[in-house]
mmCIF file of C-alpha atoms in Angstrom:
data_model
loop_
_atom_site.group_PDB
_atom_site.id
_atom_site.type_symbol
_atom_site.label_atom_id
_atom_site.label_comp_id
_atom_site.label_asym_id
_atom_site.label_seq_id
_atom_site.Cartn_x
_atom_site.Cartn_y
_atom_site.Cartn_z
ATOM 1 C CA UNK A 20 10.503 13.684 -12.003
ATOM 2 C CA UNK A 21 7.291 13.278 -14.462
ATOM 3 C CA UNK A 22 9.906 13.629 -17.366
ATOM 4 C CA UNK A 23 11.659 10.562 -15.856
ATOM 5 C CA UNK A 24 8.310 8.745 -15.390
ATOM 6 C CA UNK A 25 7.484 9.504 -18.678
ATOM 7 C CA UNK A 26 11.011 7.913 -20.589
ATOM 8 C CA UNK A 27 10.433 4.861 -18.327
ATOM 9 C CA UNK A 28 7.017 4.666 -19.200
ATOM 10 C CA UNK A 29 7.930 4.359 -22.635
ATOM 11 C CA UNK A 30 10.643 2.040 -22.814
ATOM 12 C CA UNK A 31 8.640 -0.229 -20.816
ATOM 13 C CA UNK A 32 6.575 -0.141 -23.553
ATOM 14 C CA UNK A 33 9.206 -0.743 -26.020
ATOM 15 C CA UNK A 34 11.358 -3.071 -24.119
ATOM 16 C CA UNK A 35 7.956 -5.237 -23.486
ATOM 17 C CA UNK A 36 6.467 -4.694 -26.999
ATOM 18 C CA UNK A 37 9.732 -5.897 -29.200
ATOM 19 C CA UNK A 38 11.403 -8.870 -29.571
ATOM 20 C CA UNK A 39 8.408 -11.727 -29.087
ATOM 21 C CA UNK A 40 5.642 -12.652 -31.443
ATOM 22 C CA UNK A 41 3.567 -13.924 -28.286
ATOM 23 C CA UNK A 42 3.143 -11.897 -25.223
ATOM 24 C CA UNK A 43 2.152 -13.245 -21.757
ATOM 25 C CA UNK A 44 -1.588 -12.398 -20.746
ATOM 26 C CA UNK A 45 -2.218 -9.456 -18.533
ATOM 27 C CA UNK A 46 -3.554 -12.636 -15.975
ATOM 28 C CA UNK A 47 -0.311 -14.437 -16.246
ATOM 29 C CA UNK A 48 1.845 -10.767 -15.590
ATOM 30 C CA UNK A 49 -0.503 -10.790 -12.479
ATOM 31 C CA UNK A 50 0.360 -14.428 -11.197
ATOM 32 C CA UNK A 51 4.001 -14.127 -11.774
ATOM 33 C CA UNK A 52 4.331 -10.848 -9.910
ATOM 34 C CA UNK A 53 2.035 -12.628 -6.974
ATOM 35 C CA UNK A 54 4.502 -15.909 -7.067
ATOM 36 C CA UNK A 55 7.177 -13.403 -7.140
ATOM 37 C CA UNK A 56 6.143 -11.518 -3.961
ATOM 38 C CA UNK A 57 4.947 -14.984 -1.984
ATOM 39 C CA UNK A 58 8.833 -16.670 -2.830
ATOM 40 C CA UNK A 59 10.298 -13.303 -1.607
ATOM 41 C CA UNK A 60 8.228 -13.497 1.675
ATOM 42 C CA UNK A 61 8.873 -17.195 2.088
ATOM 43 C CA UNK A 62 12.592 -16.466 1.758
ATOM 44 C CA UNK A 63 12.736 -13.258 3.955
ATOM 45 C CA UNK A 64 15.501 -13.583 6.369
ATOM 46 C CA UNK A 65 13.606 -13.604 9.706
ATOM 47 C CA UNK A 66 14.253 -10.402 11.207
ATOM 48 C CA UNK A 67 11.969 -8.975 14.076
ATOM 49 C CA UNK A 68 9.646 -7.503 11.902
ATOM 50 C CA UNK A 69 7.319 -8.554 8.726
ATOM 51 C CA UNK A 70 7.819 -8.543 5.365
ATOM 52 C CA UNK A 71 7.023 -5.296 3.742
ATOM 53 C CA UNK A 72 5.549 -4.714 0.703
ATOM 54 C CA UNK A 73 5.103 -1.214 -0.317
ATOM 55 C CA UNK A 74 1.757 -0.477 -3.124
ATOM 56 C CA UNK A 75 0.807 2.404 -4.861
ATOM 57 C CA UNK A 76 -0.401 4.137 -8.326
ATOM 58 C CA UNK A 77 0.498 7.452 -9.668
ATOM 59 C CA UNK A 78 0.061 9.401 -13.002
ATOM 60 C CA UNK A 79 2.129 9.983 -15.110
ATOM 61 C CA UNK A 80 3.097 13.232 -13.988
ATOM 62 C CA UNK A 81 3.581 11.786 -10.586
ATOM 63 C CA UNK A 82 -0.016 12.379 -8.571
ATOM 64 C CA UNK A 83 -1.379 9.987 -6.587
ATOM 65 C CA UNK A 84 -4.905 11.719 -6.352
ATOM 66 C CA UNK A 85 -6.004 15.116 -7.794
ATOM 67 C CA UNK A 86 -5.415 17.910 -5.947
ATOM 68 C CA UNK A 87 -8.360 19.423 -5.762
ATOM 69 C CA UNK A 88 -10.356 15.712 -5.537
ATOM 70 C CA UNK A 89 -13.565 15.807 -3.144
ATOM 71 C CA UNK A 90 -13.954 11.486 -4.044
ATOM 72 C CA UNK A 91 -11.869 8.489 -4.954
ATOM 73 C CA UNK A 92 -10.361 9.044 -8.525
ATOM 74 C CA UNK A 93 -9.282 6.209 -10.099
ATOM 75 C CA UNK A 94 -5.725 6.219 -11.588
ATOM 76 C CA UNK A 95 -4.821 3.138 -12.856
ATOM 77 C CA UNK A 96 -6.545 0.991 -15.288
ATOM 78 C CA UNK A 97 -9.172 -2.336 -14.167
ATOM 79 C CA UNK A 98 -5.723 -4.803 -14.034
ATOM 80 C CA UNK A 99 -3.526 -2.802 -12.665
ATOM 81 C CA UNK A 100 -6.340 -2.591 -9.597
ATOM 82 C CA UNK A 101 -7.051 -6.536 -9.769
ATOM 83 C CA UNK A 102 -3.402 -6.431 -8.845
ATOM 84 C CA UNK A 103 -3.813 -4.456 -6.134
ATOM 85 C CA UNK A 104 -6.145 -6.471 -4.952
ATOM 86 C CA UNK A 105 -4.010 -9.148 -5.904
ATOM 87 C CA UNK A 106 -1.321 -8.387 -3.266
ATOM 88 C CA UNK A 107 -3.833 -7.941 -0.608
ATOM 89 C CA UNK A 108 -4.436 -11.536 -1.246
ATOM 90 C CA UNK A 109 -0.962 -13.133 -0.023
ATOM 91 C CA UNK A 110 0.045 -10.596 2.643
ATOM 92 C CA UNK A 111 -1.211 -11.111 6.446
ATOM 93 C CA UNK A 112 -1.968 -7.188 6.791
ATOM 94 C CA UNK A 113 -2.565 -4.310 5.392
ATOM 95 C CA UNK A 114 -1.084 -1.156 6.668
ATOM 96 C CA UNK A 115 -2.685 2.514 5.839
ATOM 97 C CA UNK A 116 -1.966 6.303 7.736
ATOM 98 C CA UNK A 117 -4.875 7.566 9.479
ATOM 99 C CA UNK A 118 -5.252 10.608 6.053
ATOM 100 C CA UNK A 119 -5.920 7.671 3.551
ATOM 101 C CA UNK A 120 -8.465 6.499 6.283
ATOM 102 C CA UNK A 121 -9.935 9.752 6.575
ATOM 103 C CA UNK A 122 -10.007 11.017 2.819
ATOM 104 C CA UNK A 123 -10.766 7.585 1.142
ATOM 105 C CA UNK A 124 -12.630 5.872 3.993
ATOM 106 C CA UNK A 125 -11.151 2.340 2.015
ATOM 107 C CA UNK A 126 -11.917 -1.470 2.661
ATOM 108 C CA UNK A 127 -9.130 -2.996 1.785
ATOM 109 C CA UNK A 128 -10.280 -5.956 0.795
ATOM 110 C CA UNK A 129 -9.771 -8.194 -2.048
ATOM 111 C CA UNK A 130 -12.759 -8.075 -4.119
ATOM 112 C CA UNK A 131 -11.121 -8.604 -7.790
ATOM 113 C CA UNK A 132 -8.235 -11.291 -7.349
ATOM 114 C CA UNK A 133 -9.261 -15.397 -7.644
ATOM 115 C CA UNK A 134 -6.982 -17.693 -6.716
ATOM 116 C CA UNK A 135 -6.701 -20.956 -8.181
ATOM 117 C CA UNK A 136 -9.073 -22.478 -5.597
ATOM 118 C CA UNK A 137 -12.020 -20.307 -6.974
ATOM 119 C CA UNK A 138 -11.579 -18.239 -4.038
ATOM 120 C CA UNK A 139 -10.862 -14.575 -2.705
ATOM 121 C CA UNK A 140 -8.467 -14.941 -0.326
ATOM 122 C CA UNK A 141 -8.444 -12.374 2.610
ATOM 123 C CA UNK A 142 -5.850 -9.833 4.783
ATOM 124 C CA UNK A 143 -6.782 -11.184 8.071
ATOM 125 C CA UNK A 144 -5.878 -7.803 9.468
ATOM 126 C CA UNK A 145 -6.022 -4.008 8.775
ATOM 127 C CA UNK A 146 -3.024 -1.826 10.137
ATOM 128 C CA UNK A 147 -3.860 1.901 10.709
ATOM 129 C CA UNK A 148 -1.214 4.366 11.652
ATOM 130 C CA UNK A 149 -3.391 7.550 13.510
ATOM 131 C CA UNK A 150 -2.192 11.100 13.931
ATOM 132 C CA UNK A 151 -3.818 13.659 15.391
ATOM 133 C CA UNK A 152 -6.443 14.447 12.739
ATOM 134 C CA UNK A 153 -7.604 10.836 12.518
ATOM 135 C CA UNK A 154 -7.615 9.837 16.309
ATOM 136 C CA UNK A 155 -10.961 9.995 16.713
ATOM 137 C CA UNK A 156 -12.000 8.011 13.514
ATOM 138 C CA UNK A 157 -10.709 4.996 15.669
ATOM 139 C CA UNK A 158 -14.244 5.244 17.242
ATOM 140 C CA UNK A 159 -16.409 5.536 14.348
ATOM 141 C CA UNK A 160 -18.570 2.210 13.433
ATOM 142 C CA UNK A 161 -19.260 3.218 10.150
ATOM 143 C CA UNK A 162 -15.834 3.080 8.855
ATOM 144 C CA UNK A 163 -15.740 0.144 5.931
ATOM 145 C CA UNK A 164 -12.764 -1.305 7.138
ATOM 146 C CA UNK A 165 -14.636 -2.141 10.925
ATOM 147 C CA UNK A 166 -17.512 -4.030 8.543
ATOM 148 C CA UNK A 167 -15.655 -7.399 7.978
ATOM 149 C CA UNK A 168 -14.853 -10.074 9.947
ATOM 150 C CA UNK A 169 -11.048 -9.543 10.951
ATOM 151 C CA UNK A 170 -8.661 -7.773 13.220
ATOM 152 C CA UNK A 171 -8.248 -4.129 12.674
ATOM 153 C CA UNK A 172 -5.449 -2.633 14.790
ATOM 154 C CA UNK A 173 -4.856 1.228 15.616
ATOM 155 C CA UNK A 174 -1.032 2.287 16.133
ATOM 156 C CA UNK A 175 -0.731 5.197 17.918
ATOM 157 C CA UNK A 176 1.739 7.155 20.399
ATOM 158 C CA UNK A 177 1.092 7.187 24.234
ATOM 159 C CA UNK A 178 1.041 11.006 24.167
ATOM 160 C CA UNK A 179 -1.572 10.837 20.972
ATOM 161 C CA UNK A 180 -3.629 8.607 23.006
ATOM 162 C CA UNK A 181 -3.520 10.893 26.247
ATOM 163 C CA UNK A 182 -5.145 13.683 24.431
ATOM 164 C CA UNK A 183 -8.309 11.455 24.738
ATOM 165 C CA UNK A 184 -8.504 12.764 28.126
ATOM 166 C CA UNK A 185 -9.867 9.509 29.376
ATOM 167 C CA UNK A 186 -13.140 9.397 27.877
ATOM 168 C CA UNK A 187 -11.734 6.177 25.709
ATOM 169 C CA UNK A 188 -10.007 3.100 26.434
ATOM 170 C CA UNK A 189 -7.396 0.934 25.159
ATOM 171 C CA UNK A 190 -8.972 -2.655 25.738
ATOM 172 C CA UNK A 191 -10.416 -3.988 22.488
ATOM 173 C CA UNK A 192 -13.523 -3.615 21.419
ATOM 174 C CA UNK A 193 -15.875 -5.494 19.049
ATOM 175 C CA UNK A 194 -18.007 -2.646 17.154
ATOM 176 C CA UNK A 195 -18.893 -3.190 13.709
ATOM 177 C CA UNK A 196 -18.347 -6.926 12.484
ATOM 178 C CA UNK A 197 -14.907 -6.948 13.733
ATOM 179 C CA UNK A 198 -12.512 -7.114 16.830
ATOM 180 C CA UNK A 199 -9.981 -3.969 17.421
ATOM 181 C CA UNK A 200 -6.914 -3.601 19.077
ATOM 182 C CA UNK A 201 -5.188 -0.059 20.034
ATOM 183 C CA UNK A 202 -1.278 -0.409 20.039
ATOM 184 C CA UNK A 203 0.775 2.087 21.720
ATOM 185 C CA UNK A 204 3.892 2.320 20.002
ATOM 186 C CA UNK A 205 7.161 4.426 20.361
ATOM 187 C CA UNK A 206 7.217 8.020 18.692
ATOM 188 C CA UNK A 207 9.506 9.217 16.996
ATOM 189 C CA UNK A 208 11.301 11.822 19.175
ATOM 190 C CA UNK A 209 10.943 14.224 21.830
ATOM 191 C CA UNK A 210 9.700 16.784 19.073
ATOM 192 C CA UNK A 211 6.907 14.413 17.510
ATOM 193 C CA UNK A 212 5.884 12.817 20.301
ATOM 194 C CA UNK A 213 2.351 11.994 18.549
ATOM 195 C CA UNK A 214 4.146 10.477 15.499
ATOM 196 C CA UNK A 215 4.362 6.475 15.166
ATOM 197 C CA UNK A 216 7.830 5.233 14.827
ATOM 198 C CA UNK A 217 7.473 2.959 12.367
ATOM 199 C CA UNK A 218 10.302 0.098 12.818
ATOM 200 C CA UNK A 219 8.511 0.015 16.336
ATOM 201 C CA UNK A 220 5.289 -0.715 14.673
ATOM 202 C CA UNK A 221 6.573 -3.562 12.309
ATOM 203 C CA UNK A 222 8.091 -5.135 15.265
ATOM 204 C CA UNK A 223 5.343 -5.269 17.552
ATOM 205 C CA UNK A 224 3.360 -6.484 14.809
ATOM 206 C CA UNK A 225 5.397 -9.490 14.784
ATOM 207 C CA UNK A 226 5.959 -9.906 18.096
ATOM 208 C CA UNK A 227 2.355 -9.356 19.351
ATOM 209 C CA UNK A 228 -0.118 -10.566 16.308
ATOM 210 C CA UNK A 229 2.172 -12.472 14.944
ATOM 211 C CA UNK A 230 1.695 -10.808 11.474
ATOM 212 C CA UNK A 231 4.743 -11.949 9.096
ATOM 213 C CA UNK A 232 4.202 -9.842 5.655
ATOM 214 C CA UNK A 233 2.205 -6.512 5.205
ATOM 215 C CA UNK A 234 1.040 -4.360 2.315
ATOM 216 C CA UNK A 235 1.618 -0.742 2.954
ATOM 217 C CA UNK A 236 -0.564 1.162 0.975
ATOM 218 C CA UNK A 237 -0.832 4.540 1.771
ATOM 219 C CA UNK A 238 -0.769 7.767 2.144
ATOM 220 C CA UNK A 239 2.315 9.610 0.863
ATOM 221 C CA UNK A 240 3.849 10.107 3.786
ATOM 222 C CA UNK A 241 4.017 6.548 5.177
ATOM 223 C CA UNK A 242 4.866 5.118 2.054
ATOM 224 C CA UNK A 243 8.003 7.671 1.587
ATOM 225 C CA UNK A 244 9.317 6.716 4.382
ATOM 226 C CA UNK A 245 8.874 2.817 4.886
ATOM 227 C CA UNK A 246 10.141 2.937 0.981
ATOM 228 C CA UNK A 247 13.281 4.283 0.923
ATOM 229 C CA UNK A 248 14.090 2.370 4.238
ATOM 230 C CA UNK A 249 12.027 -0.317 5.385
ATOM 231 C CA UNK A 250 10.679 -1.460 1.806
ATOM 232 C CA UNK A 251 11.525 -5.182 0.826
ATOM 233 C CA UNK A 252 9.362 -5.439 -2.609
ATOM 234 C CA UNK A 253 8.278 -2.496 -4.331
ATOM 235 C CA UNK A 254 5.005 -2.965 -6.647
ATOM 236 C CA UNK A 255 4.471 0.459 -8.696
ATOM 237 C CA UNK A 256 1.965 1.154 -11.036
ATOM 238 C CA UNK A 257 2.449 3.816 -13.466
ATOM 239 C CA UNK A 258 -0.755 5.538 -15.205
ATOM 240 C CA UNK A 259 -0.968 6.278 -18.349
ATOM 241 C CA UNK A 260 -2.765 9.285 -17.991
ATOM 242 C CA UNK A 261 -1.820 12.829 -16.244
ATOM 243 C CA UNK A 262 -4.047 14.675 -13.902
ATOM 244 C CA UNK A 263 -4.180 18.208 -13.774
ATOM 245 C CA UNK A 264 -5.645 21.110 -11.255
ATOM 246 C CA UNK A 265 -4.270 22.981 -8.670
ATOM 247 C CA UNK A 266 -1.165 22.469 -6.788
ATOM 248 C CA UNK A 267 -2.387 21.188 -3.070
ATOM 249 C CA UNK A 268 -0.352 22.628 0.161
ATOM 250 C CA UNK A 269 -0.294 19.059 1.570
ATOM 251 C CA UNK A 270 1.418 16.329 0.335
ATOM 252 C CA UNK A 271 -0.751 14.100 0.333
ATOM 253 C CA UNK A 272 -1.712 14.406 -3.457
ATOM 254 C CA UNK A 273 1.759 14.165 -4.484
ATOM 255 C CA UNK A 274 4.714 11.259 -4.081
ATOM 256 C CA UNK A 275 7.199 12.875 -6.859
ATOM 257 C CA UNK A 276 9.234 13.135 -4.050
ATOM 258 C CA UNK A 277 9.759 9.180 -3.496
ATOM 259 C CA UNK A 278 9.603 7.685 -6.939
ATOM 260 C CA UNK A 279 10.370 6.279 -9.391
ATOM 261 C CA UNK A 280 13.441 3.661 -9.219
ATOM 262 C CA UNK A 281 15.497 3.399 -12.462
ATOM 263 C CA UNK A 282 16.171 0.677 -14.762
ATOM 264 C CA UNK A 283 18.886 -1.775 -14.647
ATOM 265 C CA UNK A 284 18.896 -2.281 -10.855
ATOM 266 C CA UNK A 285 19.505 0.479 -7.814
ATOM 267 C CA UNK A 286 16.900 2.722 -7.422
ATOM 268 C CA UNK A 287 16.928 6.584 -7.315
ATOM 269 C CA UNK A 288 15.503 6.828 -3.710
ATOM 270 C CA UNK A 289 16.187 3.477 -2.702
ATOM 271 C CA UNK A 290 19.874 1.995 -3.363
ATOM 272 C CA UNK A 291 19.055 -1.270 -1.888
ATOM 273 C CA UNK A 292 17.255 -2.594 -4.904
ATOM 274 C CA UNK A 293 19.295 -5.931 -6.633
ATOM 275 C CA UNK A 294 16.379 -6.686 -8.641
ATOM 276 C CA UNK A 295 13.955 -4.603 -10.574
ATOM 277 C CA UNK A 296 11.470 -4.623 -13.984
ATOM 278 C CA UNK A 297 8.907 -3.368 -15.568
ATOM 279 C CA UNK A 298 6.007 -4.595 -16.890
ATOM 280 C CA UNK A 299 3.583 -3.944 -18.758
ATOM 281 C CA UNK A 300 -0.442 -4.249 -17.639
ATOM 282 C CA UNK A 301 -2.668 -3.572 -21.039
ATOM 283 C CA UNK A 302 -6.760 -4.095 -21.627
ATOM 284 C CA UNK A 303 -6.122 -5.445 -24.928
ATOM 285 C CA UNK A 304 -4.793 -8.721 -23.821
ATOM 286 C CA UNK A 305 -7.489 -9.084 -21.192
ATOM 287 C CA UNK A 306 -11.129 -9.616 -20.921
ATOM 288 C CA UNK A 307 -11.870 -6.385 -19.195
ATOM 289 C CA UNK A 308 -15.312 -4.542 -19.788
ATOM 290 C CA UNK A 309 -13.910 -1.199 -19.130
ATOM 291 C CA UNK A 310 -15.221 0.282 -22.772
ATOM 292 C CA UNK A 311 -11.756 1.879 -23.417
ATOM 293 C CA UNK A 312 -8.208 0.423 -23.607
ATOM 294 C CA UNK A 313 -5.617 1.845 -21.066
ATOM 295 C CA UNK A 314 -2.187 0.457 -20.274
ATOM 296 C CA UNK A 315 -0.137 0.364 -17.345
ATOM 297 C CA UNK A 316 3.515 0.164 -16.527
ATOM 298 C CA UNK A 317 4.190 -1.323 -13.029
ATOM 299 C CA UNK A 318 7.583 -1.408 -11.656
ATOM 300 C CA UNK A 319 8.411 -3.866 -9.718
ATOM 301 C CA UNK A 320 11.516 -4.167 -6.718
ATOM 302 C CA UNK A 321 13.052 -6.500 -4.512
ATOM 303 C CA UNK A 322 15.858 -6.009 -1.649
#
């Protein structure tokens, strides 16, 4: 898989390179995958559930954090996390597993992306997914997604939420600087009964908080299976460096086993693709202050 990501990696950067004498700006690359994502969520055939738009960045050898990482690593360049930020922008929600809320403790807000109003526009909710190692996090005030003023809802199974033994409640609650709702979902089956089905999620999204398009961020897990499935735009940024250390037991660090889509349409994991590109995201066509020049290739996909 990292060989693969490495041959598209480069013929994005030949394919995008040759053949013009004036390049768009890293800015306009940003817009027109925005535009593209907002005409594809305007034109979504109205299903019961939202429009899905799955995120993510990985080396180039197919990580999406080091193995052995104790804090946040960056992978991608400055641009390539103004899009991400980007994305957040024009989606209603934002929709994380409970072991990217534990390990990264995120915000998920957009903090890098102006619109053409001079503003930073705003997810109006947060979408966590808990398991059993993150149920309790659900309680914690200091988490940075509970500190800004919108709707952060916690998905979780009846027989998750019964191991509370009663000493919590479902009714929402206002701690921190924002309102929370606990959703009891379906599980999966009878032998992961504390695991979130997740087409039962999107729909009750809809249905109850009438949430039409969400970003699905992370972790590895989630994003493996809403992509190969559930995925209706695909926005993948590929570093250009590799990170090294020791391989992790858990998953988490790794998504070689969901990417990456190949060129000219169809995608290796996900078949459904009609539409797909690459593009390329450099510093040296921006006005970034990071002191060195990095590029990025981000794929993009639509259903």
């Amino acid at each position: 898989m990292p060989i693969l990501t490495i041959i598209l990696f480069v013929l994005a950067n030949i394919g995008l390179s040759a053949g013009t004498n004036r390049l768009p700006t890293t800015e306009s690359k940003i817009n027109s995958i925005l535009l593209d994502i907002k005409r594809a969520s305007s034109t979504f055939k109205k299903t019961s559930r939202p429009f899905v738009v799955v995120s993510y960045a990985q080396s180039l050898n197919g990580l999406l954090a080091p193995p052995t990482a104790k804090v946040q690593t960056p992978i991608s360049s400055p641009n390539a996390l103004k899009l991400s930020h980007g994305i957040r922008s024009v989606v209603d929600a934002v929709l994380i597993g409970g072991g990217t809320l534990k390990a990264d403790n995120p915000r998920l807000t957009n903090r890098l992306y102006v619109d053409k109003e001079n503003c930073l526009p705003q997810p109006r909710s947060v979408v966590v997914v808990l398991g059993e190692s993150s149920l309790k996090l659900a309680f914690d005030e200091d988490l940075n997604i509970r500190q800004n003023n919108r709707q952060v809802i916690f998905a979780l199974t009846q027989a998750l939420y019964d191991t509370l033994g009663g000493d919590h409640d479902l009714k929402s609650d206002t701690l921190g600087k924002c309102e929370c709702a606990f959703l009891i979902v379906d599980h999966e089956s009878n032998h992961k009964r504390y695991k979130v089905y997740l087409p039962s999620l999107l729909n009750l999204l809809r249905s109850k908080h009438g949430i039409e398009s969400v970003m699905v961020e992370g972790g590895s897990t989630l994003l493996s299976k809403l992509f190969t499935v559930l995925a209706d735009f695909s926005v993948i940024t590929i570093s250009s460096s590799f990170m090294f250390g020791p391989k992790s037991s858990s998953s988490s660090s790794s998504i070689s086993n969901i990417v990456v889509p190949t060129c000219g349409g169809g995608g290796m994991m996900n078949p459904h693709i009609k539409r797909s590109e690459f593009i390329l995201l450099s510093d040296s066509d921006s006005s970034s202050s990071s002191s060195s020049s990095s590029d990025d290739v981000v794929f993009i996909g639509e259903v």
